[in-house]
Amino acid sequence: MLHIVVCVKQVPDSREIRIDPKTNTLIRQGVPSIVNFYDLHGLEEALKIKDEHGARVTVVTMGPPPAEKALKECISLGADEAVLVTDRGFAGADTLATSYVIAQTIEKCGKEWGPVDIVFCGKQTLDGDTGQVGPGVACRLDLEQLTYVGKVVQVDPNARRVTVQRFLEDGIEVVETKMPVLITALKELNKVRRASLPGMIRAARYKPIVWTTADFPELDRSKIGLKGSPTIVAKTWVPEVKPANTKMLEGETPEALAAALADQLWAGELAQKLGL
Amino acid sequence: MSEEAKAKVDEMPDWSAYRGVLIVVEQRAGVAKSVSWQLLGEGRKLADKLETDLLALVMGDGVGHLAEEAAYYGADKVYLCDAPELREYRTRPYSRVCLKLIEEAKPEIVLFGATGTGRDLAGAIATHLPTGLTADTTALDVEAPPSRLLLASRPAFSEKMMATILCKQYRPQMATARAGVFQALPRDTSRRAEIIRIDNPMKEAEIAARVIDFIGDSGKVNLEEAEVIVAGGRGLGGPEPFQMLKELADALGGKVGASRAAVDAGWINHDHQVGQTGHTVRPKLYFAIGISGAVQHTVGMSNSECIVAINKDPDAPIFQFAHYGIVGDLFKIVPAITAEVKKRRGALVHE
């Protein structure tokens, strides 16, 4: 049976974060935590493969203990097992350190429950926003990597091949490769199902498996948390856009305003440059 | 040297073996992505400030002409890997070539376009090296020698803030950078660069991935390349008025853009979004219609050569960034502008 691991992250709903205009700092109070929605599309695709071919779906997350809530949500949707990797030593990790711990976790999942055939990650998280952890994990585990996947065309467990559509800026690329593979999910991939009642009941009773650094005897401590993170945030600021020397146009009627604007545009080089 | 600069150097390992700024050129079917030339333009500034070479890496099949193009756009030295296995982008062979070159040439900075391909490649390489990688930068600078640190700045917290990110303890310093943010140098065909051919270390039999098909431009808007953008926001009140914007865009030979508010409301799809979570654009002419001018929008379009704002609220922040402002009812003014543009362009105006 296929073993699919889905990486998820609990993130603050960044759409709800605002800036305090007086202090130029983030207002995080009252911002709800959600499961990074790209990850949910990864989970949905894993569950679809499970429905079609049969599979064991393991969800993993790295985060503080409250991230357990995100795992329960995944269980309510139909994941078989969920692992929370949590330790103070993991705090402050950038994408390199994060991909190290996630890769170690997936490797351990493979040892516990059988070799991993497919890993799903969201294309990026809403808070970190880098899209780098997926490729990082694939590289560390030596998996084939298919990023920005908007459609899974075929999963063939016997031939051990996967065909997907990658949605890129200039078009759609259809790519086939072999398992084990890591796929990063776009929201176009599918429509996330709703939790079923039995799923919700199971989730309410479910206790996620918790792993800490103690569960990884081989873990290289120099590669985790702040210490294992090459990138450092040196400063943050609220961007200001340089104000232009605005000319307000006047006119009694819309036509007069339109003519005033056209006079300006056609007076300079702009109209010529644009071939107008 | 200031105390601060000295402290910085003291805590850094000796990186003197690493020199040069490397731009990884992205292409499809022998056509380079414009972000590659934009990065060469920005890379030129960084290399000059560091008093080092600007390097380019061109990978593909039948892409020798791009090595010369890279010189025209500012590279001092171009590494060219031209091999049939590189006809289409695939992570493994491309990352193998990159890694081999980085190990041999030892650039201190490596930049990729923040495209699907650029992010895919950079993420794999940074992990393999390993080194730090800053995603989606929109501003780049370097500290002058001796620290030579790359100051890579990017939007953070859902583009509400900017953050400057450093990588002190590893080399090279890597970043992906957004299209449309930086400016390419004028193409100068008298410029020459040393072109160094490098081998592709991976044979086809070792590559599992196959690109079966490529479905090109499926009517997607390419805002980054547009010279004129007519963008609408919350003030439009619904999806229908975007048709009115399209008519103005058509009259000017431009494309329709949108603010995040309009996209989030479901009036138009995300392809059209201008701003930090959407496209960063630098057209010659930008219309901001019914857009208040929140910072996440303005940082995505403020590099436009000429900005025209139309809004009923005279206090809308957009008027601070616009070159021309019109206060009034956009539903009356936009059609009037469309008619005026058609008149001036000599097109027939159908009533």
XYZ file of C-alpha atoms in Angstrom:
627
model
C 0.000 0.000 0.000
C 1.162 3.516 -0.771
C 2.451 5.583 2.107
C 1.794 9.290 1.661
C 3.127 11.921 4.027
C 1.542 15.363 4.046
C 3.457 18.268 5.581
C 1.271 20.915 7.131
C 1.859 24.062 9.126
C -0.311 26.025 11.471
C -0.011 29.683 10.550
C -1.493 32.961 11.723
C -4.115 34.049 9.221
C -1.901 36.725 7.733
C -4.839 38.350 6.012
C -5.930 39.372 9.503
C -2.606 40.852 10.570
C -2.545 44.629 10.505
C 0.072 47.255 11.158
C -0.308 49.670 14.056
C -0.017 52.988 12.217
C 1.473 54.717 15.270
C 4.224 52.265 16.146
C 4.697 50.603 12.741
C 4.538 47.210 14.405
C 2.379 44.195 13.670
C -0.863 43.752 15.541
C -0.951 40.012 16.157
C -3.498 40.045 18.939
C -6.671 38.181 18.119
C -5.274 36.842 14.847
C -6.693 33.344 14.355
C -4.479 30.342 13.596
C -5.377 28.280 10.558
C -3.922 25.343 8.677
C -1.893 26.769 5.802
C -4.485 26.336 3.072
C -2.069 25.136 0.357
C -1.217 22.256 2.718
C -4.904 21.345 2.925
C -4.923 21.004 -0.860
C -1.952 18.638 -0.501
C -3.882 16.628 2.090
C -6.976 16.527 -0.120
C -4.944 15.139 -3.003
C -3.433 12.506 -0.704
C -6.924 11.518 0.426
C -8.110 11.304 -3.189
C -5.221 8.939 -3.960
C -6.146 6.966 -0.840
C -9.764 6.751 -2.051
C -8.671 5.530 -5.457
C -5.692 3.273 -4.783
C -5.685 2.735 -1.049
C -2.948 4.455 0.917
C -1.810 5.249 4.378
C -1.845 9.025 4.925
C 0.422 10.400 7.637
C 0.354 14.101 8.425
C 3.380 15.777 9.983
C 3.904 19.233 11.376
C 6.702 21.035 13.165
C 5.544 23.641 15.616
C 4.633 24.528 19.176
C 2.180 22.253 21.070
C -0.955 24.215 20.005
C -0.221 23.054 16.421
C -1.927 19.848 17.605
C -5.167 21.574 16.604
C -4.059 21.684 12.965
C -3.312 17.959 13.085
C -6.737 17.199 14.512
C -8.286 19.077 11.632
C -6.350 16.836 9.222
C -7.512 13.738 11.120
C -11.124 14.929 10.880
C -10.712 15.113 7.097
C -9.440 11.532 6.868
C -5.719 11.327 7.599
C -4.713 8.075 9.300
C -2.076 9.313 11.692
C -0.582 12.644 12.666
C 2.809 13.528 14.088
C 3.712 16.702 15.942
C 7.422 17.425 16.018
C 7.971 19.919 18.755
C 10.939 21.115 20.749
C 12.266 24.447 21.913
C 15.447 23.594 20.053
C 13.573 23.866 16.741
C 12.536 27.485 17.362
C 13.837 30.185 15.047
C 14.420 27.796 12.146
C 14.684 29.234 8.639
C 13.858 27.168 5.556
C 17.159 25.255 5.627
C 16.814 24.201 9.272
C 13.108 23.497 8.830
C 13.675 21.259 5.834
C 16.263 19.331 7.852
C 13.854 18.543 10.684
C 10.945 17.781 8.342
C 13.166 15.461 6.299
C 14.295 13.653 9.458
C 10.663 13.323 10.492
C 9.589 11.873 7.158
C 12.481 9.437 7.301
C 11.347 8.324 10.746
C 7.756 7.960 9.498
C 9.152 5.668 6.810
C 10.886 3.539 9.425
C 7.784 3.359 11.617
C 5.120 2.741 8.992
C 6.797 1.695 5.777
C 8.687 3.482 3.002
C 7.238 6.818 1.919
C 6.130 6.980 -1.722
C 4.716 10.487 -1.999
C 5.208 13.621 0.081
C 2.844 16.556 -0.298
C 3.692 20.093 0.809
C 1.837 23.332 0.154
C 3.472 25.473 -2.519
C 4.358 27.900 0.269
C 3.176 28.919 3.713
C 1.141 32.039 4.339
C 3.537 33.319 6.993
C 7.009 32.383 5.730
C 5.921 32.720 2.131
C 9.150 31.335 0.665
C 8.168 28.084 -1.059
C 11.610 26.718 -0.227
C 10.880 24.019 2.336
C 9.382 21.606 -0.219
C 12.427 21.604 -2.534
C 14.644 21.492 0.562
C 12.954 18.359 1.884
C 13.058 16.694 -1.550
C 16.764 17.439 -1.828
C 17.565 16.080 1.635
C 15.599 12.867 1.085
C 16.749 12.536 -2.527
C 13.157 12.506 -3.782
C 12.068 13.561 -7.241
C 10.550 17.021 -6.951
C 7.452 18.404 -8.665
C 6.658 21.948 -7.570
C 3.655 24.207 -8.315
C 1.404 21.295 -9.144
C -2.123 22.338 -10.159
C -3.313 18.917 -11.274
C -2.320 15.335 -10.589
C -2.999 13.608 -13.897
C -2.133 10.076 -12.873
C -0.689 8.070 -10.019
C 0.357 4.580 -11.023
C 1.324 2.599 -7.911
C 2.408 -0.448 -9.950
C 4.668 1.363 -12.386
C 5.587 3.691 -9.507
C 5.125 6.728 -11.713
C 3.323 10.019 -11.214
C 2.179 12.475 -13.892
C 1.250 16.033 -12.986
C 0.609 19.453 -14.437
C 2.862 22.208 -13.137
C 1.254 25.628 -13.421
C 3.988 28.111 -14.337
C 3.892 31.791 -15.279
C 4.039 31.110 -18.987
C 1.934 27.988 -19.245
C 1.310 24.481 -18.004
C 4.032 21.864 -18.033
C 3.039 18.200 -18.022
C 5.712 16.163 -16.259
C 6.015 12.503 -15.426
C 8.469 11.097 -12.932
C 9.036 8.188 -10.608
C 8.232 7.658 -6.970
C 9.302 8.490 -4.345
C 8.297 12.018 -5.209
C 7.613 15.277 -3.423
C 4.783 17.398 -4.777
C 4.024 20.994 -3.801
C 0.352 21.839 -4.068
C -1.440 24.841 -5.545
C -5.007 25.705 -4.659
C -6.070 24.780 -8.198
C -5.261 21.153 -7.367
C -8.653 20.298 -5.904
C -11.515 21.356 -3.706
C -10.888 20.485 -0.072
C -13.535 18.170 1.371
C -15.493 18.863 4.520
C -14.922 16.815 7.632
C -17.362 13.926 8.043
C -19.134 13.320 11.333
C -17.161 10.116 12.060
C -14.025 12.064 11.139
C -14.882 14.774 13.621
C -15.558 12.239 16.337
C -12.271 10.501 15.646
C -10.426 13.824 15.683
C -11.971 14.809 19.006
C -10.616 11.648 20.606
C -7.354 11.535 18.684
C -4.020 12.214 20.371
C -1.292 13.114 17.860
C 2.022 11.322 18.129
C 4.558 13.732 19.621
C 8.246 13.580 18.774
C 10.904 15.791 20.324
C 14.652 15.966 19.744
C 14.941 12.996 22.137
C 13.139 10.878 19.541
C 15.831 11.613 16.969
C 19.048 10.201 18.443
C 20.944 10.906 15.218
C 19.821 14.533 14.931
C 22.663 16.968 14.303
C 22.004 19.790 16.778
C 24.051 22.233 14.784
C 21.522 21.950 11.960
C 18.355 22.827 13.888
C 16.704 25.988 15.175
C 18.441 29.349 15.055
C 21.883 27.761 15.049
C 21.124 25.767 11.913
C 19.649 28.756 10.087
C 22.038 30.605 7.772
C 19.659 33.482 7.153
C 19.207 36.207 9.746
C 16.564 38.911 9.705
C 18.649 42.046 10.155
C 15.811 44.548 10.185
C 12.180 45.049 9.336
C 10.354 48.155 8.274
C 7.067 49.317 6.838
C 7.631 50.209 3.200
C 7.011 53.755 2.140
C 6.476 54.572 -1.458
C 8.039 57.759 -2.675
C 5.297 60.301 -3.326
C 5.089 61.680 -6.824
C 4.637 65.273 -7.776
C 0.928 64.847 -8.351
C -0.934 67.089 -10.745
C -4.650 67.127 -10.000
C -6.699 67.590 -13.138
C -9.722 69.881 -13.196
C -12.762 69.867 -15.389
C -16.493 70.525 -15.182
C -17.559 67.408 -17.055
C -16.153 63.885 -17.491
C -15.355 64.827 -21.090
C -13.403 67.894 -19.998
C -11.453 65.803 -17.468
C -10.729 63.193 -20.116
C -9.496 65.875 -22.507
C -7.318 67.421 -19.781
C -5.721 64.038 -19.132
C -5.210 63.342 -22.822
C -3.573 66.783 -23.217
C -1.057 65.812 -20.545
C -0.385 62.338 -21.914
C 0.040 63.511 -25.492
C 2.147 66.551 -24.518
C 5.121 64.493 -23.320
C 7.083 61.650 -24.824
C 4.843 59.037 -23.294
C 2.264 58.818 -26.069
C 5.077 58.553 -28.579
C 6.849 55.840 -26.588
C 3.625 53.892 -26.400
C 2.929 54.368 -30.062
C -0.365 56.122 -29.360
C 36.721 50.735 9.243
C 33.913 51.528 11.700
C 33.660 49.560 14.923
C 30.435 48.061 13.717
C 31.874 46.954 10.385
C 34.915 45.530 12.130
C 32.755 43.523 14.523
C 30.864 42.148 11.542
C 34.018 41.046 9.761
C 35.475 39.560 12.914
C 32.570 37.206 13.358
C 32.599 36.064 9.743
C 34.646 33.175 8.377
C 37.225 33.909 5.684
C 35.345 34.001 2.404
C 38.090 35.429 0.246
C 37.945 32.411 -2.084
C 34.405 33.445 -3.040
C 34.173 36.306 -5.516
C 31.780 37.424 -8.208
C 28.038 37.870 -8.592
C 26.361 35.063 -10.541
C 23.013 35.408 -12.306
C 21.318 32.174 -13.338
C 19.651 32.927 -16.666
C 16.246 31.341 -17.191
C 14.959 30.470 -20.643
C 12.292 28.438 -22.334
C 12.812 27.156 -25.875
C 15.811 29.415 -26.290
C 13.957 32.568 -25.257
C 15.241 34.179 -22.065
C 12.881 35.391 -19.373
C 13.083 39.157 -19.018
C 13.723 38.764 -15.290
C 17.130 37.319 -16.188
C 18.214 40.531 -17.921
C 16.699 42.596 -15.119
C 18.816 40.627 -12.650
C 21.927 41.208 -14.746
C 21.175 44.944 -14.551
C 20.912 44.803 -10.774
C 23.810 42.349 -10.522
C 26.002 44.830 -12.424
C 25.462 47.391 -9.653
C 26.260 44.866 -6.937
C 29.373 43.614 -8.716
C 30.639 47.156 -9.314
C 30.164 48.038 -5.666
C 32.056 44.881 -4.682
C 34.676 45.532 -7.384
C 34.179 42.060 -8.755
C 32.910 40.319 -11.894
C 29.348 39.867 -12.999
C 28.895 36.239 -14.043
C 26.041 34.574 -15.869
C 25.103 30.929 -16.208
C 23.174 29.921 -19.303
C 21.778 26.379 -19.424
C 19.719 24.725 -22.129
C 19.881 23.090 -25.537
C 20.890 25.324 -28.444
C 21.241 28.386 -26.252
C 24.648 29.675 -27.357
C 23.019 32.900 -28.544
C 21.860 33.610 -25.002
C 25.446 33.598 -23.783
C 26.103 36.506 -26.132
C 22.884 38.188 -25.060
C 23.995 37.918 -21.429
C 27.111 39.857 -22.406
C 24.989 42.528 -24.132
C 23.069 42.920 -20.867
C 26.151 43.384 -18.708
C 27.855 40.066 -17.859
C 31.677 39.992 -17.769
C 31.927 36.237 -17.968
C 29.314 33.738 -19.124
C 29.265 30.043 -18.328
C 27.415 28.099 -20.973
C 26.131 24.576 -20.566
C 24.570 23.546 -23.841
C 23.364 19.944 -23.849
C 20.380 17.979 -25.185
C 19.530 16.778 -21.669
C 18.851 20.420 -20.767
C 16.291 21.049 -23.478
C 13.521 21.289 -20.899
C 13.894 22.358 -17.324
C 14.141 19.452 -14.914
C 15.324 19.896 -11.356
C 18.019 17.246 -11.233
C 20.138 17.940 -14.313
C 19.803 21.706 -13.938
C 20.729 21.641 -10.268
C 23.705 19.363 -10.988
C 25.100 21.844 -13.502
C 24.529 24.752 -11.125
C 26.117 22.971 -8.187
C 29.155 21.970 -10.169
C 29.650 25.525 -11.388
C 29.116 27.051 -7.943
C 31.650 24.654 -6.469
C 34.200 25.511 -9.145
C 33.640 29.223 -9.763
C 32.827 30.043 -6.113
C 30.641 33.107 -6.611
C 29.898 35.086 -3.440
C 26.330 35.877 -4.553
C 23.942 33.823 -6.710
C 20.631 35.240 -7.920
C 17.694 33.508 -9.611
C 14.397 34.872 -10.909
C 11.576 34.250 -8.434
C 9.680 32.264 -11.042
C 8.345 28.741 -10.634
C 11.504 27.392 -12.231
C 13.858 29.736 -10.394
C 12.373 28.906 -7.004
C 12.357 25.173 -7.771
C 16.031 25.259 -8.708
C 17.266 27.652 -6.012
C 15.522 25.706 -3.231
C 17.218 22.479 -4.260
C 20.650 24.043 -4.671
C 20.663 26.015 -1.408
C 19.828 22.865 0.528
C 22.470 20.865 -1.213
C 25.317 23.340 -0.708
C 24.080 24.146 2.015
C 23.603 27.885 2.277
C 21.008 30.523 3.073
C 18.411 31.460 0.475
C 16.178 34.505 0.638
C 12.954 34.186 -1.326
C 11.252 36.722 -3.541
C 13.463 39.699 -2.864
C 12.360 43.089 -4.125
C 15.431 45.119 -3.125
C 19.092 44.132 -3.193
C 22.201 45.865 -2.003
C 25.655 44.955 -0.747
C 27.815 46.271 2.024
C 31.055 47.554 0.624
C 34.173 45.449 1.218
C 35.404 44.131 3.569
C 32.072 42.765 4.823
C 30.684 42.198 1.271
C 27.350 41.132 2.761
C 24.303 40.840 0.523
C 21.390 42.834 1.925
C 18.434 40.945 0.531
C 15.093 42.585 1.254
C 11.711 41.046 0.783
C 8.099 41.554 1.772
C 7.145 39.789 5.002
C 4.007 39.152 6.987
C 1.739 38.987 4.011
C 3.528 41.974 2.446
C 2.681 44.327 5.260
C 6.322 44.760 6.179
C 9.708 44.543 4.538
C 12.571 42.550 6.023
C 16.272 42.670 5.205
C 17.893 39.257 5.420
C 21.592 38.454 5.744
C 23.571 35.263 5.387
C 26.834 35.714 7.277
C 28.134 32.233 7.956
C 27.718 30.525 4.570
C 28.671 31.123 0.944
C 27.419 31.774 -1.598
C 24.689 34.160 -0.495
C 21.621 33.258 -2.524
C 18.320 34.914 -3.332
C 15.458 34.698 -5.753
C 14.215 38.060 -7.018
C 10.910 39.120 -8.457
C 10.329 39.934 -12.076
C 9.564 43.558 -12.867
C 11.332 45.021 -9.865
C 14.787 45.623 -11.292
C 15.752 47.338 -14.497
C 17.772 45.747 -17.266
C 20.660 47.693 -18.749
C 20.158 48.880 -22.328
C 21.072 46.045 -24.695
C 24.554 46.895 -25.959
C 25.666 44.625 -28.793
C 29.203 46.003 -28.665
C 29.706 44.408 -25.257
C 31.685 41.169 -25.182
C 32.162 38.647 -22.423
C 34.406 35.696 -21.970
C 32.265 32.638 -22.721
C 33.269 29.455 -20.924
C 31.675 26.204 -22.009
C 30.962 23.723 -19.233
C 29.932 20.088 -19.439
C 26.627 18.621 -18.425
C 27.500 15.915 -15.900
C 24.182 14.048 -16.097
C 23.149 11.604 -18.820
C 19.561 11.113 -19.947
C 19.376 7.584 -18.520
C 20.007 8.992 -15.039
C 17.078 11.417 -15.227
C 13.687 10.107 -14.127
C 11.582 13.145 -14.971
C 10.107 13.584 -18.462
C 8.429 16.723 -19.702
C 5.620 15.250 -21.774
C 3.943 18.425 -22.918
C 3.915 22.163 -22.507
C 0.654 23.983 -22.864
C 1.785 27.524 -23.559
C 0.138 30.775 -22.689
C -3.440 29.756 -22.008
C -4.802 33.269 -22.348
C -3.071 34.210 -19.123
C -2.327 37.850 -18.636
C 1.339 38.679 -18.555
C 1.254 41.890 -16.572
C 4.991 42.002 -16.020
C 5.561 42.580 -19.717
C 2.667 45.028 -20.248
C 3.461 48.630 -21.206
C 0.033 49.901 -20.212
C -2.030 48.591 -17.291
C -5.544 49.681 -16.404
C -6.174 48.445 -12.867
C -9.348 48.491 -10.827
C -10.050 48.124 -7.142
C -12.710 48.104 -4.506
C -14.250 51.298 -5.899
C -15.552 49.348 -8.886
C -18.090 47.705 -6.612
C -18.403 44.476 -8.591
C -17.115 42.369 -11.475
C -19.021 44.087 -14.329
C -17.103 47.395 -14.385
C -13.945 45.498 -15.297
C -15.413 45.354 -18.828
C -15.263 49.155 -18.859
C -11.603 48.959 -17.804
C -10.930 46.426 -20.520
C -12.292 48.826 -23.128
C -9.866 51.516 -21.969
C -7.023 48.976 -21.858
C -7.867 47.829 -25.395
C -7.935 51.402 -26.636
C -4.410 51.869 -25.236
C -3.093 48.420 -26.198
C -2.786 47.486 -22.545
C -3.831 44.886 -19.998
C -6.278 44.890 -17.113
C -4.908 44.762 -13.584
C -6.564 44.666 -10.191
C -5.929 45.354 -6.548
C -5.997 42.626 -3.963
C -9.390 43.854 -2.721
C -10.952 43.223 -6.131
C -9.317 39.811 -6.413
C -10.274 38.791 -2.875
C -13.870 39.851 -3.592
C -13.822 37.400 -6.510
C -14.477 40.064 -9.185
C -11.450 39.087 -11.243
C -8.918 36.291 -11.023
C -5.550 36.382 -9.298
C -3.576 36.528 -12.561
C -4.532 40.184 -12.741
C -3.404 41.116 -9.253
C -0.840 43.867 -8.909
C 0.980 44.210 -5.620
C 3.206 42.268 -3.376
C 1.211 39.047 -3.416
C 0.492 39.528 -7.081
C 2.630 40.929 -9.836
C 5.237 43.623 -9.471
C 4.899 45.726 -12.576
C 6.700 48.617 -14.201
C 4.639 49.694 -17.209
C 5.043 53.020 -18.917
C 1.453 53.981 -18.090
C -0.599 52.771 -15.125
C -4.207 53.616 -14.367
C -5.333 53.071 -10.756
C -9.101 53.227 -10.871
C -11.131 53.000 -7.686
C -7.984 51.868 -5.878
C -7.361 53.581 -2.557
C -3.632 52.922 -2.605
C -2.820 50.579 0.275
C 0.883 50.032 0.638
C 0.776 46.425 -0.626
C -0.612 47.713 -3.896
C 1.580 50.770 -4.315
C 4.845 48.912 -3.807
C 3.815 46.655 -6.679
C 3.200 49.498 -9.145
C 5.131 52.528 -7.943
C 7.896 51.913 -10.479
C 5.451 52.716 -13.273
C 6.679 55.573 -15.408
C 3.377 57.470 -15.352
C 0.549 56.813 -12.897
C -2.981 58.118 -13.353
C -5.338 57.766 -10.384
C -9.093 58.117 -10.544
C -10.982 58.039 -7.270
C -13.998 59.707 -5.748
C -12.204 60.203 -2.432
C -9.849 63.202 -2.692
C -7.973 61.960 0.384
C -7.211 58.494 -1.051
C -3.499 57.725 -0.514
C -3.151 56.758 -4.178
C -3.106 60.464 -5.060
C 0.226 60.801 -3.275
C 1.845 58.390 -5.723
C 0.031 59.347 -8.885
C 1.455 61.735 -11.441
C -2.043 62.712 -12.517
C -5.067 62.624 -10.263
C -8.732 62.879 -11.095
C -11.316 63.137 -8.331
C -14.733 62.072 -9.466
C -17.106 59.356 -10.558
C -15.072 56.663 -12.261
C -18.169 55.253 -13.977
C -18.492 58.512 -15.946
C -14.821 59.417 -16.282
C -13.419 56.100 -17.531
C -15.735 55.856 -20.574
C -14.987 59.518 -21.347
C -11.236 58.769 -21.303
C -11.745 55.731 -23.531
C -13.653 57.853 -26.022
C -10.986 60.571 -25.884
C -8.171 58.055 -26.423
C -9.962 56.562 -29.436
C -10.506 60.051 -30.826
C -6.836 60.997 -30.444
C -5.654 57.722 -31.893
C -7.838 58.402 -34.883
C -9.966 55.329 -34.390
C -13.645 55.441 -35.238
C -15.797 56.028 -32.206
C -18.925 53.955 -32.379
C -21.792 55.383 -30.428
